Each structure stands twice: as C-alpha cells, then as structure tokens.
Amino acid sequence: MFQALAFQKGAVLRDNMEVKEIRRDEVKGGVVVCTTKGDKFWCRKCVVTAGAWTRKLVRSIAGLELPIQPEDITVCYWKIKEGHEEKYAIGGDFPTFSSYGDLHIYGTPSLEFPGLIKIILDHGCQCDPDKRQWRPKPDLDSLKEWIEGRFLGLVDGCAPVSMQSCMYSMTPDEDYVMDFLGGEFGEDVVIGGGFSGHGFKMAPAVGKILADLVLTGHADGVELEHFRIGRFEESPK
C-alpha cells in the first residue's frame, strides 16, 4: 500500500540493490549513495532503514558501532481444530495477544493462512544477516505446553504446520533508533532501525517521523529524546 501511494507521488523503487557506501559529496554538497552494482545516487538527504544490516552499514560508512544485534526468530503457524476456525479468524472478537511470564509468547488471529493461527515464542538466536542458517530451531516443547494450557484442545499443539524464519534487530533497551547520524554527515543522514521486533505496526508513524527529520530537521509533536543514538553511550544497558 505504501509503495503504491509513493509511486503515485513519483517515487521510484529499486529492488535487489545492495548499498555498499554512503559518502559526502565534497563538490556539490549532499550525499552520494553507491551500490555493489556500480550505481550512484546523489541526494540532498538520505534515510537509512536497513533492518538487520543497519549495524554493518553504519559501521562501514561512519565508523560508528551501533548496538543493534540481529536475531533469528522462528514464526510458527498452528492448525485450528476443525469447526473452530471462525472463532480465531481475523474480523471476529479474538485479539492479538502477548503473554508475559517465564516465556514471552505472542500471536495474532488467523489471517495469512486460513485455518492456521500464528503463535510465536518471542525469543531467538543472535545471527549474522549475511550467514543465516535458515533452519528454525525453536523451543517447541514449552510452546506446545503453553498452547495446550491456553487453548484447551481447540488449537492442535502437537506440532506447527508451518515454520518461517525472520529477523529482529535488537537494541539493548529494545527501543528504536530514530536520529541523525551526525559526525561528518551532520543532519544529512537519518537512521531508523533497532525496532526490536515491535516496529512493523508503527511503520506509518515511524515513516512520518523520519521524513520530517530529513525535510525539516525536527518532528513536530514527537519527543525523540529517548530514541537518540547517544543514549547507548550515556547508559549502555
């Protein structure tokens, strides 16, 4: 949806292009973005939203070590017992949920795959985004036990029907980074990253904040103190 709306406004999307360098243009000012394919893009301002690659990219372009750690997370889909599919489907009264205890488990109503419900153990293993194993190894025993105890047999907890691998980008405090890169780039490069597994649903707000930062230098009505890069040096934990 966002891409379609952007296209209507004249935006251009370039897929499958790995950014290897972002540097200042000492002649014209602004920033030059270079890709591994040899493309170069000049811009007055640049926003970096590189997900699990944020730490690597920022380190290479600015020598700054952001404490953003990629984690490999396994997403599990479980079969709803026949006759109860509508009870757990999107559009009904079954909620998105998050259960905090010895384990942090969350899930959403059935949507992507009819008859299957997404229930996930919110814990993963640190990974290198360029060297992923692509072999999910979640703690299924504890997740099965939790499902049997909460859904009372209405969701088949014997084994997930489908498992998918995704990546989180974790910060030490599990909050976002939305700030100017600073250094030689000053306010010409803005960073958005470290969303720690809870950024997707905030995409509309985050997108507006990052756009405001590059267009005006500030985000009206939003307190960004807590999302500064400098907070990690002030309080590493």
Coordinates of C-alpha atoms in Angstrom, one line a residue, residues 35-229:
T35 CA 25.6 0.2 -4.7
T36 CA 27.6 -3.0 -5.4
K37 CA 26.3 -2.9 -9.0
G38 CA 28.1 0.4 -9.6
D39 CA 25.1 2.7 -9.4
K40 CA 25.5 6.1 -7.8
F41 CA 22.6 8.2 -6.5
W42 CA 23.1 11.8 -5.4
C43 CA 20.7 13.3 -2.9
R44 CA 20.5 16.2 -0.5
K45 CA 19.3 14.0 2.3
C46 CA 19.4 10.2 3.0
V47 CA 17.4 7.9 5.3
V48 CA 18.9 4.6 6.3
T49 CA 16.4 1.9 7.2
A50 CA 18.5 -1.2 6.6
G51 CA 16.9 -3.5 9.2
A52 CA 19.2 -6.3 10.4
W53 CA 22.0 -4.8 8.2
T54 CA 21.9 -1.4 10.0
R55 CA 24.8 -2.1 12.3
K56 CA 27.1 -3.3 9.4
L57 CA 26.2 -0.4 7.1
V58 CA 26.6 2.3 9.7
R59 CA 29.9 0.9 10.8
S60 CA 31.2 0.9 7.2
I61 CA 30.1 4.4 6.4
A62 CA 30.7 6.2 9.6
G63 CA 32.9 4.0 11.8
L64 CA 30.1 4.1 14.4
E65 CA 29.2 0.9 16.3
L66 CA 25.5 0.9 16.9
P67 CA 24.4 -1.8 19.4
I68 CA 21.8 -3.3 17.1
Q69 CA 22.0 -7.1 17.2
P70 CA 20.2 -9.2 14.6
E71 CA 18.3 -12.2 16.0
D72 CA 16.9 -15.1 14.1
I73 CA 13.2 -15.7 15.1
T74 CA 11.0 -18.6 14.2
V75 CA 7.4 -17.8 13.3
C76 CA 5.1 -20.8 13.9
Y77 CA 1.6 -21.4 12.5
W78 CA -0.7 -23.9 14.2
K79 CA -3.8 -25.7 13.0
I80 CA -7.1 -24.7 14.5
K81 CA -9.3 -27.7 15.2
E82 CA -12.0 -28.2 12.5
G83 CA -15.2 -26.4 13.3
H84 CA -13.5 -23.7 15.3
E85 CA -11.7 -21.7 12.5
E86 CA -14.1 -18.8 12.6
K87 CA -13.6 -18.4 16.4
Y88 CA -10.0 -17.4 15.9
A89 CA -10.2 -15.7 12.5
I90 CA -9.5 -12.0 11.8
G91 CA -12.6 -9.9 11.9
G92 CA -14.1 -11.7 15.0
D93 CA -13.5 -10.9 18.6
F94 CA -10.3 -12.9 19.1
P95 CA -7.5 -10.4 19.8
T96 CA -3.8 -10.1 19.1
F97 CA -2.3 -11.2 22.3
S98 CA 1.0 -11.1 24.2
S99 CA 1.7 -13.3 27.2
Y100 CA 4.4 -12.3 29.7
G101 CA 5.7 -14.9 32.2
D102 CA 8.6 -17.2 32.2
L103 CA 8.2 -17.2 28.5
H104 CA 7.1 -14.3 26.3
I105 CA 4.6 -15.7 23.8
Y106 CA 2.5 -13.7 21.3
G107 CA 0.2 -14.3 18.5
T108 CA -2.4 -12.9 16.1
P109 CA -5.8 -14.0 14.8
S110 CA -5.9 -16.3 11.7
L111 CA -5.2 -14.3 8.6
E112 CA -2.3 -15.2 6.3
F113 CA -3.2 -18.9 6.1
P114 CA -6.9 -19.8 6.6
G115 CA -7.4 -22.3 9.4
L116 CA -3.9 -21.6 10.9
I117 CA -3.1 -19.3 13.8
K118 CA 0.2 -17.6 14.4
I119 CA 1.6 -18.3 17.9
I120 CA 5.3 -17.4 18.5
L121 CA 7.9 -17.8 21.2
D122 CA 9.4 -14.3 21.3
H123 CA 13.0 -15.5 21.6
G124 CA 15.7 -16.2 19.1
C125 CA 19.4 -16.6 18.5
Q126 CA 21.9 -14.0 17.5
C127 CA 22.8 -14.2 13.9
D128 CA 24.8 -12.6 11.1
P129 CA 22.2 -11.5 8.5
D130 CA 24.6 -12.5 5.7
K131 CA 25.2 -16.0 7.1
R132 CA 21.9 -17.3 8.3
Q133 CA 21.3 -21.0 8.8
W134 CA 17.7 -20.9 7.6
R135 CA 16.9 -23.9 9.9
P136 CA 14.4 -22.9 12.6
K137 CA 15.2 -24.4 16.0
P138 CA 12.7 -23.0 18.4
D139 CA 11.9 -24.4 21.9
L140 CA 8.8 -26.2 20.7
D141 CA 8.2 -28.2 23.8
S142 CA 7.5 -25.2 26.0
L143 CA 5.4 -23.6 23.3
K144 CA 3.3 -26.8 22.8
E145 CA 2.7 -26.9 26.5
W146 CA 1.6 -23.3 26.6
I147 CA -0.8 -23.8 23.7
E148 CA -2.4 -26.9 25.3
G149 CA -2.9 -25.0 28.5
R150 CA -4.5 -21.9 27.0
F151 CA -6.5 -23.2 24.0
L152 CA -7.9 -26.3 25.7
G153 CA -7.5 -28.5 22.6
L154 CA -9.1 -26.1 20.1
V155 CA -5.7 -25.5 18.6
D156 CA -3.6 -28.5 17.7
G157 CA -0.4 -28.1 19.8
C158 CA 1.2 -31.4 18.6
A159 CA 3.4 -29.5 16.1
P160 CA 3.3 -26.4 14.0
V161 CA 2.0 -26.8 10.4
S162 CA 4.4 -24.2 9.1
M163 CA 7.6 -22.5 10.4
Q164 CA 9.2 -19.4 8.9
S165 CA 12.4 -17.7 9.8
C166 CA 12.6 -13.9 10.2
M167 CA 15.0 -11.4 11.8
Y168 CA 14.7 -9.0 14.6
S169 CA 17.1 -6.0 15.1
M170 CA 17.5 -5.8 18.8
T171 CA 18.8 -2.8 20.8
P172 CA 19.9 -3.2 24.5
D173 CA 16.7 -1.5 25.7
E174 CA 14.5 -2.9 22.9
D175 CA 13.5 0.6 21.8
Y176 CA 14.0 2.2 18.4
V177 CA 16.8 4.3 17.0
M178 CA 15.5 7.4 15.1
D179 CA 18.1 10.1 14.9
F180 CA 20.6 12.0 12.8
L181 CA 23.8 10.0 12.1
G182 CA 25.9 13.1 12.9
G183 CA 29.6 13.2 12.5
E184 CA 30.7 14.3 9.0
F185 CA 27.1 13.7 7.8
G186 CA 25.5 16.0 10.3
E187 CA 21.8 16.1 9.7
D188 CA 22.0 14.9 6.1
V189 CA 21.7 11.3 7.0
V190 CA 18.9 9.9 9.3
I191 CA 18.9 6.5 10.8
G192 CA 15.8 4.4 11.5
G193 CA 16.5 1.0 13.0
G194 CA 16.7 -1.3 16.0
F195 CA 13.0 -1.9 16.1
S196 CA 13.4 -4.9 18.3
G197 CA 10.5 -7.0 16.9
H198 CA 7.8 -4.4 17.5
G199 CA 8.3 -1.8 14.7
F200 CA 6.2 -3.1 11.9
K201 CA 2.9 -1.9 13.4
M202 CA 4.4 1.5 13.9
A203 CA 5.6 1.9 10.3
P204 CA 3.2 4.8 9.4
A205 CA 4.3 6.9 12.4
V206 CA 8.0 6.0 12.0
G207 CA 7.9 6.8 8.3
K208 CA 6.4 10.3 9.0
I209 CA 9.0 11.0 11.8
L210 CA 11.9 10.0 9.5
A211 CA 10.5 12.1 6.6
D212 CA 10.0 15.1 8.9
L213 CA 13.6 14.8 10.2
V214 CA 15.1 15.0 6.7
L215 CA 12.6 17.6 5.4
T216 CA 12.5 20.0 8.3
G217 CA 15.2 18.8 10.8
H218 CA 12.6 18.0 13.5
A219 CA 9.4 16.0 14.1
D220 CA 6.6 18.3 15.4
G221 CA 4.8 17.0 18.4
V222 CA 7.1 14.0 18.9
E223 CA 9.6 13.6 21.7
L224 CA 12.6 11.8 20.3
E225 CA 15.0 12.2 23.2
H226 CA 14.6 8.5 24.1
F227 CA 15.4 7.3 20.6
R228 CA 18.7 9.1 20.2
I229 CA 21.9 7.2 19.2

